[in-house]
Coordinates of C-alpha atoms and ligand atoms in Angstrom, one line a residue:
M1 CA 0.0 0.0 0.0
R2 CA 1.2 3.5 -0.8
Y3 CA 0.6 6.5 1.5
H4 CA 1.0 10.2 1.1
I5 CA 4.3 11.3 2.5
D6 CA 4.1 14.1 5.1
T7 CA 7.6 14.7 6.4
I8 CA 7.2 18.0 8.3
P9 CA 4.9 16.8 11.1
V10 CA 7.1 13.7 11.6
W11 CA 10.3 15.8 11.8
D12 CA 8.6 18.2 14.2
A13 CA 7.5 15.3 16.4
Q14 CA 11.0 13.8 16.4
K15 CA 12.3 17.2 17.6
L16 CA 9.9 17.3 20.6
D17 CA 12.1 14.6 22.2
S18 CA 9.0 13.1 24.0
E19 CA 8.8 9.4 25.0
C20 CA 7.0 8.5 21.7
L21 CA 6.9 10.7 18.7
L22 CA 4.0 8.7 17.2
C23 CA 2.0 9.2 20.4
A24 CA 2.6 12.9 20.0
L25 CA 1.4 12.8 16.4
R26 CA -1.6 10.7 17.4
R27 CA -2.7 13.1 20.1
Q28 CA -2.4 16.1 17.7
I29 CA -4.6 14.3 15.2
E30 CA -7.1 13.3 17.9
R31 CA -7.5 16.8 19.2
G32 CA -8.0 18.1 15.7
E33 CA -10.5 15.5 14.8
V34 CA -12.6 16.0 18.0
E35 CA -12.7 19.7 17.2
R36 CA -13.5 19.1 13.6
F37 CA -16.5 16.8 14.4
L38 CA -17.9 19.4 16.7
G39 CA -17.0 22.3 14.5
G40 CA -19.6 24.8 13.3
S41 CA -19.1 24.0 9.7
V42 CA -21.6 21.6 8.1
M43 CA -20.2 18.1 8.0
E44 CA -19.6 16.6 4.5
P45 CA -22.4 14.2 3.6
D46 CA -20.0 11.3 3.3
T47 CA -18.7 11.9 6.8
R48 CA -22.2 12.2 8.1
V49 CA -23.1 8.8 6.7
Q50 CA -20.0 7.3 8.4
V51 CA -20.8 9.0 11.7
N52 CA -24.3 7.5 11.6
A53 CA -22.9 4.1 10.8
K54 CA -19.9 3.9 13.1
G55 CA -20.5 6.3 16.0
F56 CA -17.8 6.9 18.6
C57 CA -15.9 4.7 21.1
Q58 CA -16.0 5.4 24.9
R59 CA -12.8 7.4 24.9
H60 CA -13.9 9.6 22.1
H61 CA -17.3 10.2 23.6
V62 CA -15.5 11.4 26.7
L63 CA -13.4 13.8 24.7
L64 CA -16.4 15.0 22.7
Y65 CA -18.3 15.6 25.9
A66 CA -15.4 17.6 27.4
Q67 CA -15.8 20.0 24.5
Q68 CA -19.0 21.3 26.0
N69 CA -20.9 21.4 22.8
R70 CA -23.9 19.4 23.9
L71 CA -26.0 20.2 20.9
G72 CA -23.4 19.1 18.3
H73 CA -22.6 16.0 20.3
A74 CA -26.4 15.2 20.7
L75 CA -27.2 15.7 17.0
M76 CA -24.5 13.2 16.0
T77 CA -25.5 10.8 18.7
H78 CA -29.1 11.0 17.8
T79 CA -28.7 10.0 14.1
H80 CA -26.2 7.3 15.1
M81 CA -28.6 6.0 17.7
R82 CA -31.5 5.8 15.2
E83 CA -29.4 3.7 12.8
T84 CA -28.0 1.5 15.6
R85 CA -31.4 0.9 17.1
Q86 CA -32.6 -0.6 13.8
K87 CA -29.5 -2.8 13.5
A88 CA -29.7 -3.9 17.1
D89 CA -33.4 -4.9 16.6
Q90 CA -32.4 -7.0 13.5
I91 CA -29.8 -8.8 15.6
L92 CA -32.0 -9.4 18.6
S93 CA -35.0 -10.5 16.5
A94 CA -32.7 -13.0 14.9
A95 CA -31.6 -14.1 18.4
V96 CA -35.3 -14.6 19.3
E97 CA -35.8 -16.8 16.2
G98 CA -32.6 -18.7 17.1
S99 CA -33.8 -19.3 20.6
Q100 CA -37.1 -20.8 19.2
G101 CA -35.0 -23.3 17.2
K102 CA -35.8 -21.7 13.9
D103 CA -33.2 -21.5 11.1
S104 CA -34.7 -18.7 9.1
S105 CA -33.2 -16.6 6.3
R106 CA -33.1 -13.7 8.7
I107 CA -30.8 -15.6 11.0
K108 CA -28.5 -16.5 8.1
R109 CA -28.5 -12.9 6.8
V110 CA -28.0 -11.1 10.1
L111 CA -26.1 -13.6 12.2
G112 CA -24.4 -15.8 9.6
R113 CA -24.9 -18.9 11.8
G114 CA -28.1 -20.2 13.5
G115 CA -29.3 -23.0 15.6
Q116 CA -27.6 -23.6 19.0
D117 CA -25.1 -20.9 18.2
A118 CA -27.6 -18.1 17.4
L119 CA -27.2 -16.4 20.8
N120 CA -23.4 -16.3 20.7
A121 CA -23.6 -15.1 17.1
A122 CA -26.0 -12.3 18.2
A123 CA -23.6 -11.4 21.0
D124 CA -20.7 -11.2 18.5
A125 CA -22.9 -9.1 16.2
L126 CA -23.7 -6.7 19.1
D127 CA -20.0 -6.5 20.0
R128 CA -19.2 -5.6 16.4
L129 CA -22.0 -3.0 16.4
T130 CA -20.6 -1.3 19.5
G131 CA -17.0 -1.7 18.5
T132 CA -16.8 0.9 15.8
C133 CA -15.5 4.5 16.0
I134 CA -15.1 6.9 13.1
L135 CA -12.5 8.9 15.1
C136 CA -10.4 5.8 15.8
D137 CA -10.6 4.9 12.1
S138 CA -9.5 8.4 11.1
I139 CA -6.7 8.4 13.6
E140 CA -5.5 5.0 12.4
S141 CA -5.4 6.0 8.7
N142 CA -3.4 9.1 9.7
M143 CA -1.1 7.1 11.8
N144 CA -0.4 4.7 8.9
R145 CA 0.6 7.6 6.8
Y146 CA 2.9 8.9 9.6
A147 CA 4.5 5.5 10.1
Y148 CA 5.0 5.2 6.4
T149 CA 6.6 8.6 6.3
L150 CA 8.8 7.8 9.3
L151 CA 10.2 4.7 7.4
H152 CA 10.6 6.8 4.3
L153 CA 12.6 9.4 6.3
Y154 CA 14.6 6.7 8.0
T155 CA 15.7 5.2 4.8
H156 CA 16.2 8.4 2.7
D157 CA 17.2 11.2 5.1
T158 CA 20.5 10.7 7.0
A159 CA 19.8 13.5 9.4
F160 CA 16.5 12.0 10.4
R161 CA 18.0 8.6 10.8
Q162 CA 20.6 10.0 13.2
A163 CA 18.0 12.0 15.1
F164 CA 15.7 8.9 15.4
E165 CA 18.5 6.6 16.5
G166 CA 19.7 9.0 19.1
G167 CA 16.3 9.9 20.4
K168 CA 13.8 8.6 22.9
G169 CA 12.0 6.5 20.2
V170 CA 8.5 5.2 20.5
C171 CA 6.2 3.2 22.8
L172 CA 5.6 -0.5 22.4
K173 CA 2.3 0.0 20.7
D174 CA 3.8 2.2 18.1
A175 CA 6.8 -0.2 17.7
A176 CA 4.1 -2.7 16.6
L177 CA 2.8 -0.2 14.1
L178 CA 6.3 0.4 12.7
L179 CA 7.1 -3.3 12.5
R180 CA 3.9 -3.9 10.5
M181 CA 4.7 -1.0 8.2
A182 CA 8.3 -2.2 7.8
A183 CA 7.1 -5.7 6.9
E184 CA 4.9 -4.2 4.2
E185 CA 7.2 -1.5 2.9
L186 CA 10.9 -2.3 3.5
R187 CA 12.9 -5.1 2.0
G188 CA 16.3 -6.7 2.5
K189 CA 19.0 -4.6 4.1
E190 CA 16.7 -1.6 4.6
Q191 CA 14.3 -3.7 6.6
Q192 CA 17.2 -5.3 8.6
A193 CA 18.7 -1.9 9.5
F194 CA 15.4 -0.5 10.6
V195 CA 14.4 -3.4 12.8
Q196 CA 17.9 -3.5 14.4
A197 CA 17.7 0.3 15.1
L198 CA 14.2 -0.1 16.6
Q199 CA 15.3 -2.9 18.8
S200 CA 18.3 -0.9 20.2
L201 CA 16.2 2.2 20.5
I202 CA 13.5 0.5 22.6
A203 CA 16.0 -1.5 24.7
R204 CA 17.9 1.6 25.6
N205 CA 14.9 3.8 26.3
M206 CA 12.9 1.2 28.2
Q207 CA 15.9 0.7 30.5
R208 CA 16.2 4.5 31.0
V209 CA 12.6 5.0 31.9
E210 CA 12.6 1.9 34.1
D211 CA 15.6 3.3 36.0
E212 CA 13.9 6.7 36.4
L213 CA 10.7 5.0 37.6
E214 CA 12.7 3.0 40.2
W215 CA 14.3 6.3 41.5
F216 CA 10.7 7.7 41.6
T217 CA 9.7 4.9 44.0
L218 CA 12.9 5.3 46.1
K219 CA 12.2 9.0 46.5
F220 CA 9.2 7.9 48.8
D221 CA 11.8 6.5 51.2
Y222 CA 12.4 9.3 53.8
R223 CA 16.1 8.7 53.6
N224 CA 16.0 9.9 50.0
A225 CA 13.7 12.9 50.7
D226 CA 16.5 15.4 50.3
K227 CA 18.2 13.8 47.3
P228 CA 17.4 15.3 43.9
W229 CA 14.6 14.0 41.7
N230 CA 16.9 14.0 38.6
N231 CA 14.5 13.2 35.7
S232 CA 12.1 11.1 37.8
R233 CA 9.4 13.5 38.8
D234 CA 7.1 12.4 35.9
A235 CA 8.7 8.9 35.5
L236 CA 5.4 7.1 36.2
D237 CA 3.6 9.1 33.4
R238 CA 6.3 8.3 31.0
A239 CA 6.6 4.7 31.9
V240 CA 2.8 4.3 31.2
T241 CA 3.4 5.9 27.8
K242 CA 6.3 3.5 27.0
L243 CA 4.2 0.5 28.0
R244 CA 0.7 1.3 26.7
S245 CA 1.0 4.5 24.6
W246 CA 0.2 7.9 25.9
C247 CA -3.0 8.2 28.0
L248 CA -2.2 10.4 31.0
G249 CA 0.2 13.1 32.2
A250 CA 1.4 16.1 30.3
E251 CA 0.4 16.2 26.6
P252 CA 2.9 14.1 24.6
D253 CA 3.4 16.9 22.1
G254 CA 4.0 19.5 24.8
K255 CA 0.8 21.4 24.3
K256 CA -0.5 23.2 27.3
E257 CA -4.1 22.5 28.3
Ligands
ZN1 ZN1 3.3 5.7 21.1
ZN2 ZN1 -12.5 6.1 19.1

């Protein structure tokens, strides 16, 4: 797959020197998307259709809610709810028929499998129905583009390669994103060099944050109360980022709330 290359945001994120440059980019996109969906401008019809179909995940409902635009949030939720109610009724009606031992065309069409398994199939269908998010999808497609760009810069721009290899790198979640992209887009020596660099980068930086987190815990010992924090004051926040991708603490792109 080919992606549009967008080098400036990736270079800017690398220069931030945060624990994960891809988390910083993801958060920038997320903030922009939350504002865009609640923006005053009329939503494109195609986007509207997708909002109705997919809705938002829990995290993104929380972020939309925090924007304090209750009308905009309610309008999108209303049309999504109308569509979801109809789909849920199809699923649950098929479950009713399944529980009655029927094997109707509705069961086959809505659930794919009937008979004894109709209730589990209906549960799976409800899980899928409540597992979609247009914001997550949009973020994911942007992140694929940034991961692709990062690999492109790594293989074509010596200055970027040096900055990346000497930097704080990425979280484990984004290491997975980069590995998948490297499997897709890099071959031979380029792939080997990148994977080797990623391994060293993560080993070195995980060790650093682990040591900082240990010092953070030791600072709670009264005998260490007067000793300096060094870089450990926010070590817990940064350790969580390294392990699970950014979700708490200071904004990963340095933006002030
Ligand atoms: Zn990350
Ligand atoms: Zn989401």
